[in-house]
Amino acid sequence: MQSNEPTSGPDRPHTRPNTVQPARQDGLLRLRLRLVNTVLKYVRRVSPRLERKIHRRKWEHLWHVESKRPHGALATTVPEELVEAVETGWFPQGCRVLDIGSGRGQISAWLTERGFSVVGGDLAEEAAQLARREFGEIPGRLEFRRLDILHDAPEPGSFDALLDRGCLHTIPTEFRRTYARNVAAWCRPGGRLLLLHRQEGEASVLIDSVRDLLGSDFELERHARTRQDLERSAGPLPRQTAPGMAFWFVRR
């Protein structure tokens, strides 16, 4: 049956793209996150166990929201420091890599395509499920799992290289020593750690604090300024970024 609705011309209703609603949703999400983070600061003082539960639920919610968004242009989210580490052999070719805070899984999948054996670990099971849906898993080469880097028992010396492109700077100061101890346990002697950390103050202060945190188990080869991607999804370009520092560590 032929439709009587005009397909062109002045009689056809003009529909504007819905750009206000997603922006409003993002604004509401930011407000909720600020509220949750304020609550977490209080809860942390009175009940670390409850704080841990709320923190995990926060990330599960974030990744549930993220799962509804498009994921075009994923390749653009690969940090240039990681590309350099792969192309120069700083990450030894074909080695076993732990992607800490793997999120959607595009970095883990990118590494697997280049011959690495990768485990992508994220605090949120919602993120791990999203990564499995988008990239699948390859036995012995690509695996996505829920991983709490602070509380899950490490598998000592299991990885030749570790990548943290946004996990450490989300961890409260009082728990960072636990992070450092566990990361060192996961990494074999001589293994590599590429750390990308957001910079919110003086660069020298951040460099000293990171060196102090990891220096007993890792040797800092070098550091450099970078820009960190603020988006969990790949979304449209240009992307929002913030000042950061990149650190290249070798396990003692």
Short mmCIF file of N, CA and C in Angstrom, two decimals, residues 127-238:
data_model
loop_
_atom_site.label_atom_id
_atom_site.label_comp_id
_atom_site.label_asym_id
_atom_site.label_seq_id
_atom_site.Cartn_x
_atom_site.Cartn_y
_atom_site.Cartn_z
N ALA A 127 31.27 -4.48 32.41
CA ALA A 127 32.28 -4.15 31.39
C ALA A 127 32.83 -5.42 30.74
N ALA A 128 33.13 -6.43 31.55
CA ALA A 128 33.66 -7.68 31.00
C ALA A 128 32.66 -8.32 30.05
N GLN A 129 31.38 -8.29 30.40
CA GLN A 129 30.36 -8.86 29.52
C GLN A 129 30.25 -8.07 28.22
N LEU A 130 30.35 -6.74 28.31
CA LEU A 130 30.30 -5.90 27.12
C LEU A 130 31.47 -6.22 26.19
N ALA A 131 32.66 -6.38 26.77
CA ALA A 131 33.84 -6.72 25.97
C ALA A 131 33.68 -8.08 25.29
N ARG A 132 33.14 -9.05 26.02
CA ARG A 132 32.93 -10.38 25.42
C ARG A 132 31.96 -10.30 24.26
N ARG A 133 30.89 -9.52 24.41
CA ARG A 133 29.90 -9.40 23.33
C ARG A 133 30.52 -8.75 22.09
N GLU A 134 31.37 -7.76 22.29
CA GLU A 134 31.89 -7.00 21.16
C GLU A 134 33.07 -7.68 20.48
N PHE A 135 33.89 -8.42 21.28
CA PHE A 135 35.12 -8.96 20.71
C PHE A 135 35.26 -10.47 20.86
N GLY A 136 34.38 -11.08 21.64
CA GLY A 136 34.51 -12.51 21.85
C GLY A 136 35.74 -12.84 22.68
N GLU A 137 36.05 -14.12 22.79
CA GLU A 137 37.24 -14.57 23.49
C GLU A 137 37.91 -15.67 22.66
N ILE A 138 39.23 -15.75 22.78
CA ILE A 138 40.01 -16.76 22.07
C ILE A 138 40.80 -17.53 23.11
N PRO A 139 40.52 -18.81 23.33
CA PRO A 139 41.21 -19.58 24.37
C PRO A 139 42.73 -19.44 24.27
N GLY A 140 43.35 -19.06 25.37
CA GLY A 140 44.79 -18.92 25.42
C GLY A 140 45.33 -17.63 24.83
N ARG A 141 44.45 -16.82 24.22
CA ARG A 141 44.93 -15.59 23.59
C ARG A 141 44.19 -14.34 24.02
N LEU A 142 42.88 -14.46 24.27
CA LEU A 142 42.10 -13.30 24.67
C LEU A 142 41.03 -13.74 25.66
N GLU A 143 41.07 -13.14 26.84
CA GLU A 143 40.11 -13.47 27.90
C GLU A 143 39.70 -12.18 28.59
N PHE A 144 38.40 -12.08 28.90
CA PHE A 144 37.90 -10.95 29.68
C PHE A 144 37.33 -11.49 30.99
N ARG A 145 37.73 -10.86 32.09
CA ARG A 145 37.25 -11.32 33.39
C ARG A 145 37.00 -10.13 34.33
N ARG A 146 36.12 -10.36 35.32
CA ARG A 146 35.97 -9.36 36.38
C ARG A 146 37.18 -9.50 37.29
N LEU A 147 37.87 -8.39 37.52
CA LEU A 147 39.09 -8.41 38.31
C LEU A 147 39.12 -7.21 39.24
N ASP A 148 39.22 -7.48 40.53
CA ASP A 148 39.42 -6.44 41.54
C ASP A 148 40.90 -6.43 41.88
N ILE A 149 41.64 -5.47 41.35
CA ILE A 149 43.09 -5.46 41.49
C ILE A 149 43.51 -5.27 42.95
N LEU A 150 42.60 -4.78 43.79
CA LEU A 150 42.92 -4.58 45.20
C LEU A 150 42.66 -5.82 46.05
N HIS A 151 41.66 -6.61 45.71
CA HIS A 151 41.22 -7.66 46.63
C HIS A 151 41.29 -9.07 46.07
N ASP A 152 41.39 -9.23 44.76
CA ASP A 152 41.53 -10.58 44.21
C ASP A 152 42.96 -11.07 44.38
N ALA A 153 43.11 -12.33 44.75
CA ALA A 153 44.45 -12.90 44.97
C ALA A 153 45.23 -12.91 43.66
N PRO A 154 46.45 -12.35 43.66
CA PRO A 154 47.26 -12.35 42.43
C PRO A 154 47.69 -13.77 42.05
N GLU A 155 47.98 -13.93 40.77
CA GLU A 155 48.60 -15.15 40.26
C GLU A 155 50.07 -14.80 40.02
N PRO A 156 50.96 -15.11 40.98
CA PRO A 156 52.33 -14.57 40.97
C PRO A 156 53.08 -14.85 39.67
N GLY A 157 53.66 -13.78 39.14
CA GLY A 157 54.51 -13.89 37.96
C GLY A 157 53.81 -14.34 36.70
N SER A 158 52.50 -14.12 36.60
CA SER A 158 51.73 -14.65 35.48
C SER A 158 51.88 -13.84 34.20
N PHE A 159 52.36 -12.59 34.31
CA PHE A 159 52.34 -11.71 33.14
C PHE A 159 53.72 -11.11 32.87
N ASP A 160 54.02 -10.98 31.57
CA ASP A 160 55.26 -10.37 31.12
C ASP A 160 55.13 -8.85 31.02
N ALA A 161 53.91 -8.37 30.86
CA ALA A 161 53.68 -6.94 30.71
C ALA A 161 52.30 -6.60 31.28
N LEU A 162 52.22 -5.41 31.88
CA LEU A 162 50.96 -4.92 32.43
C LEU A 162 50.70 -3.53 31.90
N LEU A 163 49.42 -3.25 31.65
CA LEU A 163 49.00 -1.95 31.15
C LEU A 163 47.93 -1.40 32.08
N ASP A 164 48.16 -0.19 32.61
CA ASP A 164 47.15 0.52 33.40
C ASP A 164 46.99 1.89 32.76
N ARG A 165 45.86 2.09 32.09
CA ARG A 165 45.63 3.36 31.38
C ARG A 165 44.52 4.17 32.04
N GLY A 166 44.27 3.94 33.32
CA GLY A 166 43.25 4.75 33.97
C GLY A 166 42.69 4.16 35.24
N CYS A 167 43.38 3.19 35.83
CA CYS A 167 42.88 2.56 37.05
C CYS A 167 43.45 3.20 38.31
N LEU A 168 44.78 3.34 38.38
CA LEU A 168 45.42 3.79 39.62
C LEU A 168 44.88 5.11 40.11
N HIS A 169 44.67 6.06 39.22
CA HIS A 169 44.26 7.39 39.70
C HIS A 169 42.82 7.42 40.21
N THR A 170 42.06 6.33 40.05
CA THR A 170 40.71 6.26 40.62
C THR A 170 40.72 5.62 42.01
N ILE A 171 41.86 5.11 42.44
CA ILE A 171 41.96 4.39 43.72
C ILE A 171 42.28 5.36 44.85
N PRO A 172 41.53 5.35 45.94
CA PRO A 172 41.83 6.23 47.08
C PRO A 172 43.26 6.02 47.59
N THR A 173 43.86 7.08 48.10
CA THR A 173 45.26 7.06 48.52
C THR A 173 45.57 5.93 49.49
N GLU A 174 44.67 5.69 50.43
CA GLU A 174 44.94 4.69 51.47
C GLU A 174 44.99 3.27 50.94
N PHE A 175 44.50 3.03 49.70
CA PHE A 175 44.51 1.68 49.14
C PHE A 175 45.59 1.49 48.08
N ARG A 176 46.37 2.52 47.80
CA ARG A 176 47.32 2.44 46.69
C ARG A 176 48.49 1.52 46.98
N ARG A 177 48.88 1.38 48.25
CA ARG A 177 49.95 0.44 48.58
C ARG A 177 49.52 -0.99 48.27
N THR A 178 48.25 -1.28 48.48
CA THR A 178 47.74 -2.61 48.13
C THR A 178 47.80 -2.81 46.63
N TYR A 179 47.42 -1.79 45.87
CA TYR A 179 47.53 -1.85 44.41
C TYR A 179 48.97 -2.16 44.00
N ALA A 180 49.93 -1.42 44.57
CA ALA A 180 51.34 -1.59 44.20
C ALA A 180 51.82 -3.00 44.51
N ARG A 181 51.44 -3.51 45.67
CA ARG A 181 51.86 -4.86 46.07
C ARG A 181 51.29 -5.92 45.13
N ASN A 182 50.03 -5.78 44.77
CA ASN A 182 49.39 -6.78 43.91
C ASN A 182 49.89 -6.71 42.47
N VAL A 183 50.09 -5.51 41.96
CA VAL A 183 50.62 -5.36 40.61
C VAL A 183 52.01 -5.99 40.51
N ALA A 184 52.83 -5.76 41.54
CA ALA A 184 54.17 -6.36 41.55
C ALA A 184 54.09 -7.88 41.57
N ALA A 185 53.11 -8.42 42.29
CA ALA A 185 52.96 -9.87 42.37
C ALA A 185 52.53 -10.46 41.03
N TRP A 186 51.66 -9.78 40.29
CA TRP A 186 51.19 -10.28 39.00
C TRP A 186 52.32 -10.32 37.98
N CYS A 187 53.30 -9.42 38.10
CA CYS A 187 54.32 -9.22 37.08
C CYS A 187 55.56 -10.06 37.35
N ARG A 188 56.06 -10.73 36.35
CA ARG A 188 57.27 -11.53 36.51
C ARG A 188 58.49 -10.61 36.61
N PRO A 189 59.61 -11.06 37.20
CA PRO A 189 60.84 -10.27 37.21
C PRO A 189 61.27 -9.92 35.78
N GLY A 190 61.62 -8.67 35.56
CA GLY A 190 61.97 -8.21 34.23
C GLY A 190 60.79 -7.80 33.38
N GLY A 191 59.57 -7.99 33.90
CA GLY A 191 58.37 -7.62 33.16
C GLY A 191 58.18 -6.12 33.10
N ARG A 192 57.27 -5.67 32.25
CA ARG A 192 57.06 -4.25 31.98
C ARG A 192 55.70 -3.79 32.52
N LEU A 193 55.67 -2.56 33.01
CA LEU A 193 54.43 -1.91 33.42
C LEU A 193 54.36 -0.55 32.75
N LEU A 194 53.35 -0.38 31.89
CA LEU A 194 53.09 0.93 31.28
C LEU A 194 51.90 1.53 32.00
N LEU A 195 52.14 2.64 32.69
CA LEU A 195 51.12 3.28 33.52
C LEU A 195 50.80 4.66 32.97
N LEU A 196 49.51 4.91 32.74
CA LEU A 196 49.03 6.23 32.35
C LEU A 196 48.20 6.77 33.51
N HIS A 197 48.58 7.94 34.01
CA HIS A 197 47.99 8.48 35.24
C HIS A 197 47.54 9.91 35.00
N ARG A 198 46.34 10.24 35.41
CA ARG A 198 45.85 11.60 35.26
C ARG A 198 46.65 12.55 36.14
N GLN A 199 46.89 13.75 35.64
CA GLN A 199 47.63 14.77 36.40
C GLN A 199 46.67 15.86 36.83
N GLU A 200 46.52 16.04 38.15
CA GLU A 200 45.60 17.04 38.66
C GLU A 200 46.32 18.14 39.44
N GLY A 201 47.65 18.06 39.52
CA GLY A 201 48.43 19.08 40.21
C GLY A 201 49.76 19.25 39.50
N GLU A 202 50.79 19.57 40.28
CA GLU A 202 52.12 19.72 39.71
C GLU A 202 52.67 18.38 39.23
N ALA A 203 53.28 18.39 38.05
CA ALA A 203 53.83 17.16 37.49
C ALA A 203 54.89 16.56 38.41
N SER A 204 55.73 17.38 39.01
CA SER A 204 56.80 16.88 39.87
C SER A 204 56.25 16.13 41.08
N VAL A 205 55.13 16.60 41.61
CA VAL A 205 54.51 15.94 42.76
C VAL A 205 53.99 14.56 42.36
N LEU A 206 53.35 14.49 41.20
CA LEU A 206 52.83 13.21 40.71
C LEU A 206 53.97 12.23 40.44
N ILE A 207 55.03 12.69 39.81
CA ILE A 207 56.17 11.82 39.50
C ILE A 207 56.77 11.25 40.77
N ASP A 208 56.97 12.11 41.76
CA ASP A 208 57.56 11.65 43.03
C ASP A 208 56.65 10.64 43.74
N SER A 209 55.34 10.89 43.72
CA SER A 209 54.42 10.00 44.43
C SER A 209 54.33 8.64 43.76
N VAL A 210 54.33 8.62 42.42
CA VAL A 210 54.26 7.34 41.69
C VAL A 210 55.57 6.57 41.86
N ARG A 211 56.69 7.28 41.80
CA ARG A 211 57.98 6.62 42.01
C ARG A 211 58.07 6.04 43.42
N ASP A 212 57.61 6.78 44.40
CA ASP A 212 57.62 6.30 45.78
C ASP A 212 56.71 5.09 45.96
N LEU A 213 55.56 5.10 45.27
CA LEU A 213 54.60 4.02 45.40
C LEU A 213 55.12 2.72 44.81
N LEU A 214 55.73 2.78 43.64
CA LEU A 214 56.11 1.58 42.90
C LEU A 214 57.61 1.27 42.92
N GLY A 215 58.40 2.21 43.42
CA GLY A 215 59.84 2.11 43.28
C GLY A 215 60.52 0.95 43.98
N SER A 216 59.90 0.39 45.01
CA SER A 216 60.55 -0.73 45.70
C SER A 216 60.54 -2.01 44.87
N ASP A 217 59.58 -2.13 43.94
CA ASP A 217 59.46 -3.33 43.11
C ASP A 217 59.73 -3.09 41.64
N PHE A 218 59.66 -1.84 41.21
CA PHE A 218 59.84 -1.51 39.80
C PHE A 218 60.89 -0.41 39.65
N GLU A 219 61.65 -0.48 38.58
CA GLU A 219 62.58 0.59 38.22
C GLU A 219 61.90 1.48 37.19
N LEU A 220 61.90 2.78 37.47
CA LEU A 220 61.30 3.73 36.54
C LEU A 220 62.31 4.06 35.44
N GLU A 221 62.00 3.64 34.21
CA GLU A 221 62.89 3.93 33.08
C GLU A 221 62.75 5.37 32.62
N ARG A 222 61.51 5.82 32.47
CA ARG A 222 61.28 7.20 32.03
C ARG A 222 59.82 7.58 32.27
N HIS A 223 59.55 8.85 32.11
CA HIS A 223 58.18 9.35 32.20
C HIS A 223 58.03 10.49 31.21
N ALA A 224 56.79 10.79 30.83
CA ALA A 224 56.54 11.85 29.85
C ALA A 224 55.11 12.35 30.01
N ARG A 225 54.92 13.59 29.64
CA ARG A 225 53.57 14.16 29.65
C ARG A 225 52.72 13.52 28.55
N THR A 226 51.43 13.43 28.81
CA THR A 226 50.52 12.88 27.82
C THR A 226 49.16 13.52 27.99
N ARG A 227 48.22 13.13 27.17
CA ARG A 227 46.82 13.53 27.31
C ARG A 227 46.01 12.27 27.51
N GLN A 228 45.17 12.27 28.54
CA GLN A 228 44.37 11.09 28.82
C GLN A 228 42.95 11.25 28.32
N ASP A 229 42.48 10.18 27.71
CA ASP A 229 41.11 10.12 27.20
C ASP A 229 40.15 10.05 28.37
N LEU A 230 39.17 10.94 28.41
CA LEU A 230 38.19 10.95 29.49
C LEU A 230 36.97 10.10 29.20
N GLU A 231 36.85 9.60 27.97
CA GLU A 231 35.65 8.88 27.57
C GLU A 231 35.85 7.38 27.73
N ARG A 232 34.85 6.70 28.29
CA ARG A 232 34.91 5.25 28.36
C ARG A 232 34.53 4.64 27.02
N SER A 233 33.65 5.31 26.28
CA SER A 233 33.28 4.78 24.97
C SER A 233 34.14 5.44 23.90
N ALA A 234 34.02 4.95 22.67
CA ALA A 234 34.83 5.52 21.60
C ALA A 234 34.19 6.75 21.00
N GLY A 235 32.85 6.77 20.96
CA GLY A 235 32.11 7.96 20.61
C GLY A 235 32.63 8.81 19.44
N PRO A 236 32.03 9.96 19.23
CA PRO A 236 32.45 10.84 18.13
C PRO A 236 33.70 11.62 18.49
N LEU A 237 34.41 12.08 17.48
CA LEU A 237 35.58 12.93 17.67
C LEU A 237 35.15 14.39 17.49
N PRO A 238 35.85 15.39 18.07
CA PRO A 238 37.03 15.21 18.92
C PRO A 238 36.64 14.71 20.32
#
